[in-house]
PDB file of C-alpha atoms in Angstrom:
ATOM      1  CA  MET A  24      11.146 -23.334  22.993  1.00  0.00           C
ATOM      2  CA  HIS A  25       9.266 -24.002  19.777  1.00  0.00           C
ATOM      3  CA  LEU A  26       5.598 -24.745  19.536  1.00  0.00           C
ATOM      4  CA  ARG A  27       3.407 -26.271  16.907  1.00  0.00           C
ATOM      5  CA  PRO A  28      -0.318 -27.000  16.926  1.00  0.00           C
ATOM      6  CA  ALA A  29      -0.934 -30.588  17.975  1.00  0.00           C
ATOM      7  CA  ARG A  30      -4.244 -30.669  16.125  1.00  0.00           C
ATOM      8  CA  VAL A  31      -6.755 -28.264  14.689  1.00  0.00           C
ATOM      9  CA  ALA A  32      -9.810 -27.729  16.878  1.00  0.00           C
ATOM     10  CA  VAL A  33     -12.719 -29.452  15.179  1.00  0.00           C
ATOM     11  CA  HIS A  34     -15.409 -27.497  17.013  1.00  0.00           C
ATOM     12  CA  ALA A  35     -16.880 -24.413  15.384  1.00  0.00           C
ATOM     13  CA  LEU A  36     -15.501 -21.282  16.986  1.00  0.00           C
ATOM     14  CA  PHE A  37     -17.920 -20.185  19.659  1.00  0.00           C
ATOM     15  CA  VAL A  38     -17.906 -18.645  23.080  1.00  0.00           C
ATOM     16  CA  VAL A  39     -20.331 -19.073  25.956  1.00  0.00           C
ATOM     17  CA  PRO A  40     -19.818 -16.262  28.503  1.00  0.00           C
ATOM     18  CA  LYS A  41     -18.647 -17.349  31.949  1.00  0.00           C
ATOM     19  CA  ASN A  42     -21.822 -16.126  33.673  1.00  0.00           C
ATOM     20  CA  MET A  43     -23.919 -18.659  31.763  1.00  0.00           C
ATOM     21  CA  SER A  44     -24.498 -22.190  32.990  1.00  0.00           C
ATOM     22  CA  LYS A  45     -22.519 -24.067  30.307  1.00  0.00           C
ATOM     23  CA  SER A  46     -19.411 -25.416  32.007  1.00  0.00           C
ATOM     24  CA  ILE A  47     -17.034 -28.165  30.883  1.00  0.00           C
ATOM     25  CA  GLU A  48     -14.030 -29.098  33.011  1.00  0.00           C
ATOM     26  CA  PRO A  49     -10.647 -28.554  31.273  1.00  0.00           C
ATOM     27  CA  SER A  50      -9.293 -31.815  29.908  1.00  0.00           C
ATOM     28  CA  THR A  51      -6.629 -33.080  27.504  1.00  0.00           C
ATOM     29  CA  LYS A  52      -9.396 -35.088  25.839  1.00  0.00           C
ATOM     30  CA  GLN A  53     -11.371 -32.012  24.726  1.00  0.00           C
ATOM     31  CA  THR A  54     -10.971 -29.300  22.094  1.00  0.00           C
ATOM     32  CA  ALA A  55     -13.524 -27.087  23.847  1.00  0.00           C
ATOM     33  CA  PHE A  56     -13.925 -26.551  27.573  1.00  0.00           C
ATOM     34  CA  SER A  57     -14.286 -23.800  30.176  1.00  0.00           C
ATOM     35  CA  CYS A  58     -11.087 -21.748  30.027  1.00  0.00           C
ATOM     36  CA  PRO A  59      -9.155 -21.857  33.328  1.00  0.00           C
ATOM     37  CA  HIS A  60      -8.210 -18.207  32.753  1.00  0.00           C
ATOM     38  CA  CYS A  61     -11.388 -16.398  31.633  1.00  0.00           C
ATOM     39  CA  GLY A  62     -14.000 -19.073  32.409  1.00  0.00           C
ATOM     40  CA  ALA A  63     -15.627 -18.925  28.956  1.00  0.00           C
ATOM     41  CA  TYR A  64     -16.684 -22.232  27.399  1.00  0.00           C
ATOM     42  CA  THR A  65     -15.016 -22.069  24.012  1.00  0.00           C
ATOM     43  CA  THR A  66     -12.588 -23.650  21.534  1.00  0.00           C
ATOM     44  CA  GLN A  67      -9.092 -24.454  22.775  1.00  0.00           C
ATOM     45  CA  TYR A  68      -6.053 -24.854  20.480  1.00  0.00           C
ATOM     46  CA  TRP A  69      -3.520 -27.482  21.527  1.00  0.00           C
ATOM     47  CA  TYR A  70       0.261 -27.261  21.054  1.00  0.00           C
ATOM     48  CA  SER A  71       3.082 -29.713  21.470  1.00  0.00           C
ATOM     49  CA  VAL A  72       6.436 -28.297  22.590  1.00  0.00           C
ATOM     50  CA  ARG A  73       9.984 -28.381  21.201  1.00  0.00           C
ATOM     51  CA  ALA A  74      13.016 -27.132  23.122  1.00  0.00           C
ATOM     52  CA  HIS A  75      16.442 -25.722  22.305  1.00  0.00           C
ATOM     53  CA  ASN A  76      19.390 -25.760  24.660  1.00  0.00           C
ATOM     54  CA  LEU A  77      20.712 -22.528  26.151  1.00  0.00           C
ATOM     55  CA  SER A  78      24.339 -22.040  25.147  1.00  0.00           C
ATOM     56  CA  GLY A  79      26.929 -19.338  24.728  1.00  0.00           C
ATOM     57  CA  GLU A  80      26.209 -16.285  26.888  1.00  0.00           C
ATOM     58  CA  ARG A  81      22.716 -17.513  27.741  1.00  0.00           C
ATOM     59  CA  LYS A  82      23.218 -20.618  29.858  1.00  0.00           C
ATOM     60  CA  ILE A  83      20.410 -19.779  32.283  1.00  0.00           C
ATOM     61  CA  PRO A  84      16.897 -18.390  31.683  1.00  0.00           C
ATOM     62  CA  PHE A  85      16.811 -14.647  31.029  1.00  0.00           C
ATOM     63  CA  ILE A  86      14.233 -12.929  33.224  1.00  0.00           C
ATOM     64  CA  PRO A  87      14.552  -9.145  32.748  1.00  0.00           C
ATOM     65  CA  GLY A  88      14.455  -7.045  35.906  1.00  0.00           C
ATOM     66  CA  LYS A  89      14.794  -3.377  36.804  1.00  0.00           C
ATOM     67  CA  GLU A  90      18.466  -3.195  35.762  1.00  0.00           C
ATOM     68  CA  GLU A  91      17.782  -4.620  32.289  1.00  0.00           C
ATOM     69  CA  LYS A  92      14.871  -2.224  31.770  1.00  0.00           C
ATOM     70  CA  GLU A  93      16.995   0.783  32.754  1.00  0.00           C
ATOM     71  CA  ARG A  94      19.801  -0.353  30.441  1.00  0.00           C
ATOM     72  CA  LEU A  95      17.304  -0.650  27.576  1.00  0.00           C
ATOM     73  CA  GLU A  96      15.952   2.850  28.084  1.00  0.00           C
ATOM     74  CA  ALA A  97      19.444   4.355  28.406  1.00  0.00           C
ATOM     75  CA  SER A  98      20.793   2.719  25.255  1.00  0.00           C
ATOM     76  CA  ILE A  99      21.371   4.999  22.266  1.00  0.00           C
ATOM     77  CA  GLU A 100      22.368   2.122  19.995  1.00  0.00           C
ATOM     78  CA  ILE A 101      19.022   0.309  19.960  1.00  0.00           C
ATOM     79  CA  PRO A 102      16.624   1.731  17.327  1.00  0.00           C
ATOM     80  CA  VAL A 103      13.331   3.205  18.576  1.00  0.00           C
ATOM     81  CA  GLU A 104      11.190   0.509  16.928  1.00  0.00           C
ATOM     82  CA  SER A 105      13.366  -2.241  18.367  1.00  0.00           C
ATOM     83  CA  LYS A 106      13.025  -0.672  21.799  1.00  0.00           C
ATOM     84  CA  LYS A 107       9.240  -0.828  21.482  1.00  0.00           C
ATOM     85  CA  THR A 108       9.421  -4.523  20.618  1.00  0.00           C
ATOM     86  CA  ILE A 109      11.800  -5.304  23.490  1.00  0.00           C
ATOM     87  CA  ARG A 110       9.771  -3.181  25.916  1.00  0.00           C
ATOM     88  CA  LYS A 111       6.659  -5.151  24.964  1.00  0.00           C
ATOM     89  CA  TRP A 112       8.531  -8.439  25.503  1.00  0.00           C
ATOM     90  CA  PHE A 113       9.760  -7.272  28.910  1.00  0.00           C
ATOM     91  CA  ALA A 114       6.174  -6.400  29.863  1.00  0.00           C
ATOM     92  CA  ASP A 115       4.880  -9.800  28.691  1.00  0.00           C
ATOM     93  CA  VAL A 116       7.578 -11.630  30.657  1.00  0.00           C
ATOM     94  CA  GLY A 117       6.752  -9.505  33.690  1.00  0.00           C
ATOM     95  CA  THR A 118       3.157 -10.797  33.800  1.00  0.00           C
ATOM     96  CA  GLY A 119       4.449 -14.241  34.744  1.00  0.00           C
ATOM     97  CA  LEU A 120       2.107 -15.775  32.177  1.00  0.00           C
ATOM     98  CA  VAL A 121       3.090 -18.207  29.431  1.00  0.00           C
ATOM     99  CA  PHE A 122       2.879 -16.540  26.002  1.00  0.00           C
ATOM    100  CA  PHE A 123       3.880 -17.080  22.369  1.00  0.00           C
ATOM    101  CA  ARG A 124       6.683 -15.214  20.605  1.00  0.00           C
ATOM    102  CA  ASP A 125       7.425 -15.659  16.924  1.00  0.00           C
ATOM    103  CA  GLY A 126      10.967 -16.277  15.719  1.00  0.00           C
ATOM    104  CA  ASP A 127      13.499 -19.060  15.241  1.00  0.00           C
ATOM    105  CA  HIS A 128      16.120 -20.002  17.781  1.00  0.00           C
ATOM    106  CA  GLU A 129      19.468 -21.633  17.344  1.00  0.00           C
ATOM    107  CA  GLY A 130      20.396 -24.740  19.251  1.00  0.00           C
ATOM    108  CA  THR A 131      19.487 -28.368  19.468  1.00  0.00           C
ATOM    109  CA  ARG A 132      15.751 -28.915  19.192  1.00  0.00           C
ATOM    110  CA  ARG A 133      14.162 -31.721  21.142  1.00  0.00           C
ATOM    111  CA  CYS A 134      10.590 -32.861  21.391  1.00  0.00           C
ATOM    112  CA  VAL A 135       9.266 -32.267  24.888  1.00  0.00           C
ATOM    113  CA  GLU A 136       6.926 -35.119  25.694  1.00  0.00           C
ATOM    114  CA  ASN A 137       4.171 -35.097  28.312  1.00  0.00           C
ATOM    115  CA  LEU A 138       4.157 -31.282  28.196  1.00  0.00           C
ATOM    116  CA  HIS A 139       1.435 -29.505  26.210  1.00  0.00           C
ATOM    117  CA  LEU A 140      -0.081 -26.056  25.971  1.00  0.00           C
ATOM    118  CA  SER A 141      -3.662 -25.048  25.278  1.00  0.00           C
ATOM    119  CA  GLU A 142      -4.616 -21.594  23.988  1.00  0.00           C
ATOM    120  CA  CYS A 143      -8.060 -20.108  24.596  1.00  0.00           C
ATOM    121  CA  TYR A 144      -9.926 -18.728  21.578  1.00  0.00           C
ATOM    122  CA  ASN A 145     -11.686 -16.152  23.760  1.00  0.00           C
ATOM    123  CA  CYS A 146      -8.850 -14.616  25.835  1.00  0.00           C
ATOM    124  CA  SER A 147      -5.786 -16.005  23.967  1.00  0.00           C
ATOM    125  CA  LYS A 148      -4.153 -16.968  27.269  1.00  0.00           C
ATOM    126  CA  ILE A 149      -2.197 -20.201  27.570  1.00  0.00           C
ATOM    127  CA  ALA A 150      -2.628 -23.081  30.000  1.00  0.00           C
ATOM    128  CA  VAL A 151       0.220 -25.505  30.764  1.00  0.00           C
ATOM    129  CA  TRP A 152      -0.342 -29.248  31.064  1.00  0.00           C
ATOM    130  CA  ILE A 153       1.938 -32.022  32.307  1.00  0.00           C
ATOM    131  CA  HIS A 154       0.645 -35.430  31.279  1.00  0.00           C
ATOM    132  CA  GLU A 155      -3.129 -35.049  31.830  1.00  0.00           C
ATOM    133  CA  ASN A 156      -2.825 -32.540  34.650  1.00  0.00           C
ATOM    134  CA  LEU A 157      -3.424 -28.810  34.390  1.00  0.00           C
ATOM    135  CA  VAL A 158      -0.502 -27.181  36.232  1.00  0.00           C
ATOM    136  CA  PHE A 159      -1.013 -23.541  35.226  1.00  0.00           C
ATOM    137  CA  PRO A 160      -3.046 -21.565  36.001  1.00  0.00           C
ATOM    138  CA  ALA A 161      -4.092 -22.995  39.351  1.00  0.00           C
ATOM    139  CA  HIS A 162      -7.462 -24.500  38.534  1.00  0.00           C
ATOM    140  CA  LYS A 163     -10.609 -24.417  40.620  1.00  0.00           C
ATOM    141  CA  ASN A 164     -12.825 -27.421  40.058  1.00  0.00           C
ATOM    142  CA  GLY A 165     -16.583 -27.119  39.974  1.00  0.00           C
ATOM    143  CA  SER A 166     -18.830 -24.765  38.027  1.00  0.00           C
ATOM    144  CA  ILE A 167     -18.397 -21.004  38.173  1.00  0.00           C
ATOM    145  CA  PRO A 168     -20.993 -19.512  40.571  1.00  0.00           C
ATOM    146  CA  ASN A 169     -24.207 -18.011  39.216  1.00  0.00           C
ATOM    147  CA  THR A 170     -23.682 -14.240  39.063  1.00  0.00           C
ATOM    148  CA  ASP A 171     -26.965 -13.708  40.951  1.00  0.00           C
ATOM    149  CA  LEU A 172     -25.747 -15.559  44.036  1.00  0.00           C
ATOM    150  CA  PRO A 173     -25.488 -13.115  46.962  1.00  0.00           C
ATOM    151  CA  ASP A 174     -21.854 -12.197  47.687  1.00  0.00           C
ATOM    152  CA  GLU A 175     -21.711 -13.980  51.042  1.00  0.00           C
ATOM    153  CA  ILE A 176     -22.950 -17.224  49.491  1.00  0.00           C
ATOM    154  CA  LYS A 177     -20.653 -16.756  46.505  1.00  0.00           C
ATOM    155  CA  ARG A 178     -17.657 -16.664  48.857  1.00  0.00           C
ATOM    156  CA  ASP A 179     -18.673 -20.031  50.345  1.00  0.00           C
ATOM    157  CA  PHE A 180     -19.186 -21.393  46.810  1.00  0.00           C
ATOM    158  CA  GLU A 181     -15.689 -20.264  45.734  1.00  0.00           C
ATOM    159  CA  GLU A 182     -14.139 -21.694  48.892  1.00  0.00           C
ATOM    160  CA  ALA A 183     -15.787 -25.023  48.051  1.00  0.00           C
ATOM    161  CA  ARG A 184     -14.264 -24.849  44.559  1.00  0.00           C
ATOM    162  CA  ASN A 185     -10.839 -24.259  46.097  1.00  0.00           C
ATOM    163  CA  ILE A 186     -10.944 -27.412  48.218  1.00  0.00           C
ATOM    164  CA  VAL A 187     -13.100 -29.892  46.281  1.00  0.00           C
ATOM    165  CA  GLU A 188     -10.052 -31.543  44.689  1.00  0.00           C
ATOM    166  CA  SER A 189      -8.365 -32.228  48.027  1.00  0.00           C
ATOM    167  CA  SER A 190     -11.490 -32.465  50.205  1.00  0.00           C
ATOM    168  CA  PRO A 191     -14.769 -33.370  48.447  1.00  0.00           C
ATOM    169  CA  ARG A 192     -16.409 -33.808  51.866  1.00  0.00           C
ATOM    170  CA  GLY A 193     -15.401 -30.313  52.950  1.00  0.00           C
ATOM    171  CA  ALA A 194     -16.705 -28.860  49.683  1.00  0.00           C
ATOM    172  CA  ALA A 195     -20.048 -30.666  50.082  1.00  0.00           C
ATOM    173  CA  ALA A 196     -20.403 -29.311  53.617  1.00  0.00           C
ATOM    174  CA  LEU A 197     -19.773 -25.755  52.372  1.00  0.00           C
ATOM    175  CA  LEU A 198     -22.342 -26.173  49.599  1.00  0.00           C
ATOM    176  CA  ARG A 199     -24.865 -27.359  52.190  1.00  0.00           C
ATOM    177  CA  LEU A 200     -24.139 -24.067  53.987  1.00  0.00           C
ATOM    178  CA  CYS A 201     -24.868 -22.265  50.704  1.00  0.00           C
ATOM    179  CA  VAL A 202     -28.325 -23.888  50.634  1.00  0.00           C
ATOM    180  CA  GLN A 203     -28.930 -22.873  54.241  1.00  0.00           C
ATOM    181  CA  LYS A 204     -28.059 -19.248  53.440  1.00  0.00           C
ATOM    182  CA  LEU A 205     -30.155 -19.366  50.261  1.00  0.00           C
ATOM    183  CA  CYS A 206     -33.167 -20.366  52.362  1.00  0.00           C
ATOM    184  CA  VAL A 207     -32.633 -17.257  54.491  1.00  0.00           C
ATOM    185  CA  GLU A 208     -32.465 -15.146  51.313  1.00  0.00           C
ATOM    186  CA  LEU A 209     -35.859 -16.615  50.376  1.00  0.00           C
ATOM    187  CA  GLY A 210     -37.398 -15.563  53.671  1.00  0.00           C
ATOM    188  CA  GLU A 211     -36.929 -18.700  55.758  1.00  0.00           C
ATOM    189  CA  LYS A 212     -35.406 -18.925  59.249  1.00  0.00           C
ATOM    190  CA  GLY A 213     -32.194 -20.723  58.241  1.00  0.00           C
ATOM    191  CA  LYS A 214     -31.928 -22.736  61.455  1.00  0.00           C
ATOM    192  CA  ASN A 215     -33.173 -26.064  60.085  1.00  0.00           C
ATOM    193  CA  ILE A 216     -32.752 -26.660  56.355  1.00  0.00           C
ATOM    194  CA  ASP A 217     -35.273 -29.508  56.297  1.00  0.00           C
ATOM    195  CA  ALA A 218     -37.921 -27.282  57.889  1.00  0.00           C
ATOM    196  CA  ASP A 219     -37.036 -24.412  55.550  1.00  0.00           C
ATOM    197  CA  ILE A 220     -37.463 -26.618  52.470  1.00  0.00           C
ATOM    198  CA  ALA A 221     -40.797 -27.896  53.836  1.00  0.00           C
ATOM    199  CA  SER A 222     -41.915 -24.278  54.278  1.00  0.00           C
ATOM    200  CA  LEU A 223     -40.908 -23.429  50.695  1.00  0.00           C
ATOM    201  CA  VAL A 224     -42.822 -26.494  49.447  1.00  0.00           C
ATOM    202  CA  SER A 225     -45.945 -25.270  51.277  1.00  0.00           C
ATOM    203  CA  LYS A 226     -45.574 -21.982  49.385  1.00  0.00           C
ATOM    204  CA  GLY A 227     -45.564 -23.745  46.013  1.00  0.00           C
ATOM    205  CA  LEU A 228     -41.879 -24.565  45.448  1.00  0.00           C
ATOM    206  CA  ASP A 229     -41.250 -26.406  42.165  1.00  0.00           C
ATOM    207  CA  PRO A 230     -40.762 -30.139  42.971  1.00  0.00           C
ATOM    208  CA  LEU A 231     -37.549 -30.315  40.918  1.00  0.00           C
ATOM    209  CA  VAL A 232     -36.064 -27.394  42.846  1.00  0.00           C
ATOM    210  CA  GLN A 233     -37.126 -29.091  46.094  1.00  0.00           C
ATOM    211  CA  GLN A 234     -35.332 -32.260  45.002  1.00  0.00           C
ATOM    212  CA  ALA A 235     -32.186 -30.278  44.123  1.00  0.00           C
ATOM    213  CA  LEU A 236     -32.244 -28.594  47.550  1.00  0.00           C
ATOM    214  CA  ASP A 237     -32.676 -31.938  49.285  1.00  0.00           C
ATOM    215  CA  VAL A 238     -29.837 -33.538  47.311  1.00  0.00           C
ATOM    216  CA  VAL A 239     -27.405 -30.834  48.477  1.00  0.00           C
ATOM    217  CA  ARG A 240     -28.816 -31.021  52.010  1.00  0.00           C
ATOM    218  CA  VAL A 241     -28.518 -34.813  52.296  1.00  0.00           C
ATOM    219  CA  VAL A 242     -25.096 -35.095  50.636  1.00  0.00           C
ATOM    220  CA  GLY A 243     -23.831 -32.209  52.767  1.00  0.00           C
ATOM    221  CA  ASN A 244     -25.096 -33.972  55.889  1.00  0.00           C
ATOM    222  CA  GLU A 245     -23.343 -37.168  54.829  1.00  0.00           C
ATOM    223  CA  ALA A 246     -20.128 -35.186  54.461  1.00  0.00           C
ATOM    224  CA  VAL A 247     -20.345 -34.046  58.083  1.00  0.00           C
ATOM    225  CA  HIS A 248     -21.783 -37.310  59.452  1.00  0.00           C
ATOM    226  CA  PRO A 249     -20.444 -40.106  57.177  1.00  0.00           C
ATOM    227  CA  GLY A 250     -23.025 -42.663  56.140  1.00  0.00           C
ATOM    228  CA  VAL A 251     -23.957 -44.369  52.892  1.00  0.00           C
ATOM    229  CA  ILE A 252     -22.428 -41.790  50.533  1.00  0.00           C
ATOM    230  CA  ASP A 253     -18.609 -41.867  50.436  1.00  0.00           C
ATOM    231  CA  LEU A 254     -17.521 -38.615  48.790  1.00  0.00           C
ATOM    232  CA  ASP A 255     -13.845 -39.541  49.042  1.00  0.00           C
ATOM    233  CA  ASP A 256     -14.504 -42.390  46.614  1.00  0.00           C
ATOM    234  CA  ASP A 257     -16.786 -40.397  44.295  1.00  0.00           C
ATOM    235  CA  LYS A 258     -15.646 -36.814  43.822  1.00  0.00           C
ATOM    236  CA  GLU A 259     -18.091 -36.487  40.897  1.00  0.00           C
ATOM    237  CA  ILE A 260     -20.982 -36.355  43.374  1.00  0.00           C
ATOM    238  CA  ALA A 261     -19.428 -33.317  45.042  1.00  0.00           C
ATOM    239  CA  LEU A 262     -18.756 -31.683  41.655  1.00  0.00           C
ATOM    240  CA  ARG A 263     -22.400 -32.090  40.609  1.00  0.00           C
ATOM    241  CA  LEU A 264     -23.525 -30.194  43.697  1.00  0.00           C
ATOM    242  CA  PHE A 265     -22.057 -26.990  42.232  1.00  0.00           C
ATOM    243  CA  ASP A 266     -24.345 -27.325  39.206  1.00  0.00           C
ATOM    244  CA  LEU A 267     -27.317 -27.942  41.497  1.00  0.00           C
ATOM    245  CA  ILE A 268     -26.624 -24.778  43.507  1.00  0.00           C
ATOM    246  CA  ASN A 269     -26.459 -22.796  40.248  1.00  0.00           C
ATOM    247  CA  ALA A 270     -29.685 -24.392  38.987  1.00  0.00           C
ATOM    248  CA  ILE A 271     -31.462 -23.613  42.274  1.00  0.00           C
ATOM    249  CA  THR A 272     -30.253 -20.005  42.114  1.00  0.00           C
ATOM    250  CA  ASP A 273     -31.372 -19.687  38.507  1.00  0.00           C
ATOM    251  CA  GLN A 274     -34.887 -20.902  39.299  1.00  0.00           C
ATOM    252  CA  LEU A 275     -35.396 -19.021  42.571  1.00  0.00           C
ATOM    253  CA  ILE A 276     -33.462 -15.794  41.928  1.00  0.00           C
ATOM    254  CA  SER A 277     -32.277 -15.317  38.324  1.00  0.00           C
ATOM    255  CA  HIS A 278     -35.463 -16.344  36.502  1.00  0.00           C
ATOM    256  CA  PRO A 279     -37.832 -14.191  38.631  1.00  0.00           C
ATOM    257  CA  LYS A 280     -35.366 -11.317  38.282  1.00  0.00           C
ATOM    258  CA  ARG A 281     -35.385 -11.599  34.481  1.00  0.00           C
ATOM    259  CA  VAL A 282     -39.180 -11.796  34.336  1.00  0.00           C
ATOM    260  CA  LYS A 283     -39.630  -8.759  36.619  1.00  0.00           C
ATOM    261  CA  ASP A 284     -37.117  -6.815  34.545  1.00  0.00           C
ATOM    262  CA  MET A 285     -38.966  -7.567  31.309  1.00  0.00           C
ATOM    263  CA  TYR A 286     -42.358  -6.834  32.909  1.00  0.00           C
ATOM    264  CA  SER A 287     -41.160  -3.472  34.215  1.00  0.00           C
ATOM    265  CA  LYS A 288     -40.292  -2.458  30.658  1.00  0.00           C
ATOM    266  CA  LEU A 289     -43.860  -2.895  29.419  1.00  0.00           C
ATOM    267  CA  PRO A 290     -45.690   0.400  28.762  1.00  0.00           C
ATOM    268  CA  GLU A 291     -47.236   1.800  31.942  1.00  0.00           C
ATOM    269  CA  GLY A 292     -50.733   1.710  30.446  1.00  0.00           C
ATOM    270  CA  LYS A 293     -50.383  -1.983  29.613  1.00  0.00           C
ATOM    271  CA  ARG A 294     -49.203  -2.795  33.140  1.00  0.00           C
ATOM    272  CA  LYS A 295     -52.142  -0.847  34.633  1.00  0.00           C
ATOM    273  CA  ALA A 296     -54.578  -2.800  32.464  1.00  0.00           C
ATOM    274  CA  ILE A 297     -53.016  -6.094  33.562  1.00  0.00           C
ATOM    275  CA  GLU A 298     -53.257  -5.095  37.236  1.00  0.00           C
ATOM    276  CA  ASP A 299     -56.939  -4.109  36.814  1.00  0.00           C
ATOM    277  CA  ARG A 300     -57.649  -7.434  35.121  1.00  0.00           C
ATOM    278  CA  ASN A 301     -55.972  -9.344  37.932  1.00  0.00           C
ATOM    279  CA  GLU A 302     -57.873  -7.409  40.564  1.00  0.00           C
ATOM    280  CA  LYS A 303     -61.199  -8.253  38.903  1.00  0.00           C
ATOM    281  CA  ALA A 304     -60.185 -11.909  38.673  1.00  0.00           C
ATOM    282  CA  LYS A 305     -59.693 -12.219  42.442  1.00  0.00           C
ATOM    283  CA  PRO A 306     -62.455 -13.830  44.544  1.00  0.00           C
ATOM    284  CA  LYS A 307     -64.738 -11.206  46.123  1.00  0.00           C
ATOM    285  CA  ALA A 308     -63.521 -12.042  49.632  1.00  0.00           C
ATOM    286  CA  GLN A 309     -59.927 -11.251  48.653  1.00  0.00           C
ATOM    287  CA  GLN A 310     -61.035  -7.979  47.044  1.00  0.00           C
ATOM    288  CA  ASP A 311     -62.610  -7.019  50.402  1.00  0.00           C
ATOM    289  CA  GLY A 312     -59.282  -7.667  52.113  1.00  0.00           C
ATOM    290  CA  CYS A 313     -60.191 -10.913  53.852  1.00  0.00           C
ATOM    291  CA  GLU A 314     -57.367 -13.460  53.903  1.00  0.00           C
ATOM    292  CA  GLN A 315     -59.710 -16.366  54.769  1.00  0.00           C
ATOM    293  CA  PRO A 316     -62.710 -16.343  52.371  1.00  0.00           C
ATOM    294  CA  THR A 317     -64.584 -19.085  54.282  1.00  0.00           C
ATOM    295  CA  THR A 318     -64.440 -17.078  57.517  1.00  0.00           C
ATOM    296  CA  CYS A 319     -65.824 -14.022  55.749  1.00  0.00           C
ATOM    297  CA  ARG A 320     -68.758 -16.009  54.382  1.00  0.00           C
ATOM    298  CA  ALA A 321     -69.502 -17.429  57.827  1.00  0.00           C
ATOM    299  CA  SER A 322     -69.662 -13.954  59.383  1.00  0.00           C
ATOM    300  CA  GLU A 323     -72.057 -12.532  56.786  1.00  0.00           C
TER     301      GLU A 323
END
C-alpha cells in the first residue's frame, strides 16, 4: 500500500491539550480537529491510498506471530541491524494500529478511492476513513469530559459519549443524570433537579449557568418523556449538551479551584492583611456573630 499526502494542512501547526474546552469533531472537511486517538485539537495531515497486489510467495497478508518472531531471533543469516529493523516492524504490526513504513513495493499499483488516512500532528497516530465515515479508531462523539468532573459523573459522561450516535435520547438522559449528581456535589439534595437549581439560584448562581443547567434538565426530561424536542431528528442538540456540562463544571468547579489555588500561593502576610480588611468591612452585626442583623438590632 502506498500513501501520498492528499493536501497540505493549511492551518498553522498548533495543539490544544485534550483537557481544555476546544473540541472539534473529526471530519473529512477539516484539516484540524480533535484527534480520535489522543483527543488534542490540532492539525491533521490527509493521505490518499494506493495499493499493490500480493503475488508470488505473499498471496495473503503477512501478520507475524510467535513462530515468525522466534525464527527471526534464531537466524544467524540476518545482520544485527536488519534484525533491529524487522523487530521494530513486528512490534508495530503487533499494536494493531495503522502506521507508515517507507519503501517501494513491486506489483500493480491502483488508486484506492473512498479510503483515506489522517495523521495527527500531536501523536502521529493514523485514523482510517471510508467515504466520510471514521472507521478506526472507534470514535466517541461529544466533547471530552472536563478533567475536574468527579469520577462517578465522568463515567456517566463517557457512557453518554458511547451511545449518542446510536441513541441521542439515551445520551441526553445520562447527561441529565450528570446534572443531578453535580447538584449533589454542590451541596444540594439531588432528589429534584428543578428544586436544586432553584436553591442554587437563591445562593447567587450565575444566570447563564442556571440556564445551562435548565437546558440539560429540560432536554433530558424530553428524552425520557417525549414531547416537543425530538432528539432522534436532531442529534446536534444532544451533542451540544456535552459542551454545556463541561461549561457548567468549569464555572462551578474548575474556576473556583483555579482561583483558590492562586490565592493560596500569595504570601501569608498578604493573605492575613486581606482577611483583616474583609473582617473590618463586615457589618457590625456579622462581626458579633449574628446571622440576622435586623434581629440583633431589635433586641438591643
